Coordinates of C-alpha atoms in Angstrom, one line a residue:
Chain K
X1 CA 85.7 105.2 103.8
X2 CA 88.2 106.3 106.2
X3 CA 85.5 107.1 109.1
X4 CA 83.9 109.8 107.0
X5 CA 80.2 109.3 104.7
X6 CA 80.4 109.1 101.8
X7 CA 77.0 108.6 98.6
X8 CA 77.5 107.8 95.9
X9 CA 75.0 107.4 92.8
X10 CA 75.8 104.3 91.4
X11 CA 76.7 100.6 92.1
X12 CA 81.2 101.4 92.9
X13 CA 83.5 98.3 92.6
X14 CA 86.7 98.8 95.3
X15 CA 88.6 98.7 92.2
X16 CA 86.3 101.9 90.4
X17 CA 86.8 103.8 93.6
X18 CA 90.6 103.2 93.7
X19 CA 90.7 104.5 90.4
X20 CA 88.8 107.6 91.4
X21 CA 90.4 109.0 94.3
X22 CA 93.0 108.6 92.0
X23 CA 94.9 105.8 94.4
X24 CA 95.5 102.9 91.2
X25 CA 98.6 101.8 92.1
X26 CA 99.5 103.8 95.2
X27 CA 100.9 101.6 98.4
X28 CA 97.4 101.3 99.8
X29 CA 95.6 99.0 102.1
X30 CA 91.7 98.0 102.4
X31 CA 90.2 96.4 104.8
X32 CA 86.0 96.6 104.5
X33 CA 83.8 96.2 107.3
X34 CA 86.9 94.7 109.6
X35 CA 88.2 92.4 106.8
X36 CA 90.8 92.8 104.6
X37 CA 90.2 93.1 100.4
X38 CA 93.2 91.8 99.6
X39 CA 94.6 93.9 96.1
X40 CA 93.9 90.6 93.7
X41 CA 90.2 91.5 95.0
X42 CA 89.5 95.1 94.3
X43 CA 88.1 95.1 90.7
X44 CA 85.2 92.5 92.2
X45 CA 84.2 93.1 95.3
X46 CA 81.2 95.7 95.3
X47 CA 80.6 98.8 97.7
X48 CA 77.5 97.5 99.7
X49 CA 75.3 100.1 101.4
X50 CA 76.7 101.1 104.7
X51 CA 80.0 99.4 104.8
X52 CA 83.0 100.3 106.4
X53 CA 86.2 101.2 104.9
X54 CA 89.3 101.9 105.6
X55 CA 91.9 102.4 103.2
X56 CA 96.0 103.1 104.8
X57 CA 99.0 103.8 104.1
X58 CA 102.4 103.4 105.2
X59 CA 103.5 107.3 106.8
X60 CA 106.5 107.7 109.3
X61 CA 107.0 106.5 112.4
X62 CA 108.9 105.4 115.3
Chain Q
X1 CA 128.9 89.0 107.1
X2 CA 131.1 89.6 110.0
X3 CA 128.9 89.4 113.1
X4 CA 125.9 89.7 111.7
X5 CA 122.8 90.5 113.4
X6 CA 120.1 87.7 112.9
X7 CA 116.6 88.6 113.1
X8 CA 113.6 85.7 112.1
X9 CA 116.5 84.1 109.9
X10 CA 117.9 86.9 107.7
X11 CA 120.9 88.9 108.6
X12 CA 121.8 92.5 109.0
X13 CA 124.7 94.7 109.0
X14 CA 123.5 97.2 110.6
X15 CA 122.1 96.8 114.6
X16 CA 120.9 100.1 114.3
X17 CA 117.1 100.2 113.4
X18 CA 115.8 103.8 112.9
X19 CA 112.1 105.0 112.7
X20 CA 111.0 107.3 110.4
X21 CA 108.7 110.0 112.5
X22 CA 109.1 113.8 113.7
X23 CA 111.5 114.4 110.6
X24 CA 110.8 117.8 108.8
X25 CA 110.7 116.4 105.5
X26 CA 111.0 113.4 103.6
X27 CA 114.5 114.5 102.5
X28 CA 115.6 115.1 105.9
X29 CA 114.5 111.5 106.9
X30 CA 116.1 110.2 104.2
X31 CA 119.8 111.7 104.7
X32 CA 119.0 110.8 108.6
X33 CA 118.3 106.5 107.3
X34 CA 121.5 107.0 105.0
X35 CA 123.8 108.9 107.2
X36 CA 122.9 105.8 110.8
X37 CA 123.9 103.1 108.1
X38 CA 120.2 101.5 109.4
X39 CA 118.7 98.5 106.7
X40 CA 115.9 97.7 109.3
X41 CA 113.1 100.9 109.3
X42 CA 110.2 101.8 111.1
X43 CA 106.9 102.9 109.8
X44 CA 103.1 103.4 110.2
X45 CA 100.0 102.5 109.3
X46 CA 97.9 105.2 109.0
X47 CA 94.3 106.5 107.1
X48 CA 95.0 107.8 103.4
X49 CA 93.7 111.3 102.4
X50 CA 91.0 110.8 100.4
X51 CA 90.9 114.1 97.9
X52 CA 93.6 115.9 99.1
X53 CA 97.3 115.7 98.6
X54 CA 97.2 113.3 95.5
X55 CA 100.9 113.8 94.5
X56 CA 102.3 114.4 98.0
X57 CA 105.4 112.9 97.8
X58 CA 105.1 109.5 100.0
X59 CA 107.4 108.2 101.8
X60 CA 108.1 104.5 99.9
X61 CA 109.7 106.7 97.4
X62 CA 112.3 108.6 99.6
X63 CA 112.9 105.2 101.0
X64 CA 111.8 102.6 98.6
X65 CA 111.4 98.8 100.0
X66 CA 113.7 97.6 97.6
X67 CA 116.7 99.1 99.7
X68 CA 115.6 98.9 103.5
X69 CA 113.7 96.8 105.3
X70 CA 110.0 98.5 106.4
X71 CA 109.0 97.2 109.9
X72 CA 105.3 98.6 110.2
X73 CA 104.5 99.2 114.0
X74 CA 101.5 99.2 115.8
X75 CA 102.4 102.7 117.7
X76 CA 98.6 104.5 119.0
X77 CA 97.3 100.4 119.1
X78 CA 95.6 100.5 123.0
X79 CA 94.0 96.9 122.6
X80 CA 95.4 93.6 121.3
X81 CA 92.7 94.3 118.7
X82 CA 94.0 97.5 117.2
X83 CA 97.8 96.3 116.8
X84 CA 96.7 92.8 114.7
X85 CA 93.9 94.6 112.1
X86 CA 96.8 97.2 112.2
X87 CA 99.6 94.9 111.2
X88 CA 97.1 92.6 109.1
X89 CA 96.7 95.9 107.1
X90 CA 100.6 96.8 106.6
X91 CA 101.1 92.8 105.3
X92 CA 98.6 93.8 103.0
X93 CA 100.0 96.6 102.2
X94 CA 103.7 95.6 102.4
X95 CA 102.5 92.6 99.6
X96 CA 103.1 90.0 102.4
X97 CA 105.5 91.6 104.2
X98 CA 105.7 89.8 107.9
X99 CA 108.4 91.5 109.8
X100 CA 106.5 93.4 112.1
X101 CA 106.8 95.3 115.5
X102 CA 104.4 95.2 117.3
X103 CA 103.8 97.6 120.4
X104 CA 100.4 97.7 122.8
X105 CA 100.4 101.1 124.6
X106 CA 98.8 100.9 128.3
X107 CA 98.5 105.0 128.5
X108 CA 99.0 108.1 126.5
X109 CA 101.0 109.7 129.0
X110 CA 103.4 107.3 129.7
X111 CA 103.3 105.1 126.2
X112 CA 104.2 102.2 128.6
X113 CA 103.4 98.5 126.7
X114 CA 100.1 97.2 128.8
X115 CA 101.9 93.7 128.3
X116 CA 98.6 91.7 128.8
X117 CA 97.2 92.9 125.8
X118 CA 101.2 92.5 123.8
X119 CA 101.3 89.2 124.9
X120 CA 97.8 88.0 123.5
X121 CA 98.6 89.9 120.4
X122 CA 101.7 88.3 119.8
X123 CA 100.0 84.8 119.8
X124 CA 97.7 85.6 117.7
X125 CA 99.6 87.7 114.9
X126 CA 102.4 84.6 115.5
X127 CA 99.8 81.7 114.7
X128 CA 98.8 84.3 111.4
X129 CA 102.4 83.4 110.7
X130 CA 104.1 87.1 111.0
X131 CA 107.3 87.2 112.2
X132 CA 106.8 89.4 115.8
X133 CA 109.6 92.0 117.0
X134 CA 108.0 93.0 120.3
X135 CA 107.8 96.0 122.1
X136 CA 107.5 95.5 125.6
X137 CA 108.5 96.3 129.8
X138 CA 112.1 95.8 130.9
X139 CA 111.1 92.3 133.0
X140 CA 112.3 89.3 132.5
X141 CA 109.6 86.5 133.3
X142 CA 107.3 88.6 130.5
X143 CA 110.5 88.7 127.9
X144 CA 110.9 85.1 128.3
X145 CA 106.7 84.8 128.2
X146 CA 106.9 86.8 124.7
X147 CA 109.8 84.4 123.6
X148 CA 108.0 81.2 123.7
X149 CA 105.0 82.6 122.0
X150 CA 107.7 83.2 119.3
X151 CA 108.5 86.5 119.4
X152 CA 111.6 87.2 117.2
X153 CA 113.1 89.6 118.9
X154 CA 112.4 91.2 122.4
X155 CA 112.7 95.0 122.6
X156 CA 112.2 96.4 125.8
X157 CA 112.7 99.6 127.0
X158 CA 115.5 101.6 128.2
X159 CA 113.4 104.4 129.6
X160 CA 109.7 106.1 128.6
X161 CA 109.6 106.5 124.1
X162 CA 110.4 109.9 123.8
X163 CA 112.0 111.1 127.0
X164 CA 115.6 110.5 125.9
X165 CA 115.8 109.5 129.7
X166 CA 119.0 106.8 129.2
X167 CA 119.3 103.5 130.6
X168 CA 117.6 104.0 133.5
X169 CA 117.8 99.8 134.4
X170 CA 120.4 98.2 133.0
X171 CA 120.3 95.4 135.6
X172 CA 117.0 94.2 134.1
X173 CA 118.1 94.7 130.7
X174 CA 121.1 91.7 131.5
X175 CA 118.2 89.2 133.3
X176 CA 116.8 89.7 130.1
X177 CA 120.0 89.5 128.1
X178 CA 121.0 86.2 130.1
X179 CA 117.0 84.5 130.3
X180 CA 116.3 85.3 126.3
X181 CA 117.6 83.2 123.4
X182 CA 116.3 85.7 121.0
X183 CA 117.9 89.3 120.0
X184 CA 117.0 91.6 123.1
X185 CA 117.4 95.5 121.2
X186 CA 116.4 98.3 123.1
X187 CA 113.7 100.2 122.0
X188 CA 112.9 103.6 123.5
X189 CA 114.5 105.8 125.9
X190 CA 117.9 106.5 124.2
X191 CA 119.2 110.4 124.1
X192 CA 122.6 110.4 122.5
X193 CA 124.7 108.4 121.3
X194 CA 126.0 107.3 124.8
X195 CA 122.7 105.8 125.8
X196 CA 123.4 104.1 122.5
X197 CA 126.6 102.5 123.5
X198 CA 125.7 101.9 126.7
X199 CA 122.8 99.6 125.7
X200 CA 125.2 97.7 123.1
X201 CA 128.4 97.3 126.2
X202 CA 125.6 95.7 127.7
X203 CA 125.2 92.8 125.2
X204 CA 122.2 94.4 123.5
X205 CA 121.5 92.8 119.8
X206 CA 120.6 96.2 118.6
X207 CA 119.1 99.6 119.1
X208 CA 115.7 101.0 118.1
X209 CA 115.6 104.7 118.3
X210 CA 114.0 107.8 116.7
X211 CA 113.3 110.7 118.7
X212 CA 116.9 110.8 119.6
X213 CA 117.7 111.4 116.0
X214 CA 114.9 113.0 114.7
X215 CA 114.6 115.8 117.4
X216 CA 118.2 116.4 117.5
X217 CA 119.6 120.4 116.0
X218 CA 121.3 118.2 113.5
X219 CA 119.4 114.7 112.9
X220 CA 121.3 113.6 110.1
X221 CA 125.4 114.4 112.2
X222 CA 123.2 112.5 115.5
X223 CA 122.4 109.8 112.8
X224 CA 126.0 109.3 112.5
X225 CA 126.7 109.2 116.1
X226 CA 124.4 106.8 116.6
X227 CA 125.6 105.0 114.5
X228 CA 129.0 105.0 115.5
X229 CA 127.9 103.9 119.3
X230 CA 126.0 101.3 118.1
X231 CA 129.2 100.6 116.0
X232 CA 131.8 101.0 119.3
X233 CA 129.3 99.2 121.9
X234 CA 129.2 96.4 120.3
X235 CA 132.7 96.0 119.9
X236 CA 133.7 97.1 123.7
X237 CA 131.2 94.2 124.8
X238 CA 132.8 91.5 121.7
X239 CA 135.9 93.2 123.1
X240 CA 135.2 91.9 127.0
X241 CA 136.0 95.3 129.0
X242 CA 138.8 95.7 131.7
X243 CA 137.3 94.7 135.1
X244 CA 136.4 97.8 137.8
X245 CA 139.1 98.0 140.4
X246 CA 138.2 101.0 143.2
X247 CA 142.6 101.5 143.0
X248 CA 144.7 100.3 140.4
X249 CA 147.8 99.5 141.6
X250 CA 149.4 97.9 137.8
X251 CA 150.9 101.3 136.6
X252 CA 150.0 101.6 133.0
X253 CA 154.1 103.1 132.5
X254 CA 157.1 101.1 133.8
X255 CA 158.0 101.3 137.3
X256 CA 162.1 100.7 136.5
X257 CA 164.5 103.2 135.4
X258 CA 162.7 106.3 137.1
X259 CA 165.2 108.7 137.1
X260 CA 163.2 110.8 140.8
X261 CA 163.5 108.8 144.0
X262 CA 161.0 106.0 145.3
X263 CA 157.2 107.1 146.7
X264 CA 157.6 107.0 151.0

């Protein structure tokens, strides 16, 4: 996740992961293994062992 | 709207676009953006801090997307693939918002655009329905290629990003303005108000800047100056300047009724 390894003791969906990270409802976007996971699919998308996740936000930039 | 800037079918009364980077805090960002009068603001897409500063204020709170048109950029991308990936994330993040700023950089010293990668990324993004405003070199032929691909605006650099060196090649900008039918905005290189005015006097449709405002001693005052400079430059362009003459044989005051004798 964002370039760092994380392990979880039980199967987890992206929606549950975001809730655990207190990111639910925040303006973020999620990519799994290079593919966008749309907001509408967060709840149903289960994370698999070895998945590469990116969670991004908008920041100041020019 | 009188003399609006029209990008991708949408009208904007301000021809000044501003970045949101390099400010001290979000309050200063907000104050400078307000003072600039900009309606379009660029933002970058970056990894969120996992597990840190969960209640830290966000840019989107300081600049509500309901009031400003966000222009997500691809700053820091050195390949077409990275730029496309970044903007797909931006579109997801901003709920389907498709107006984007594409920039594919060539090297970290100059931040000069890599044009082959820029052209490739533009093609992919346009095919995916993005409305692409594109940072590019000031090469009129490549600007035309970007227009042909379907970019909604071309944004040549006036000098290097963050350099504040001003308009180094007005002739190339003029060539682009003659050749290209989509809006042409100067992106990068503006250092002070006169630079923005010169860009607008040349006939550019707008100016995009960040460092010139953020790195000024008083960013909010400089934002005000830039708003006025862009407006003044635009009005001077529309008004049509007088021709330049080496000598003026036509004084501004009457030549009749002088009390002193005529010049020899």
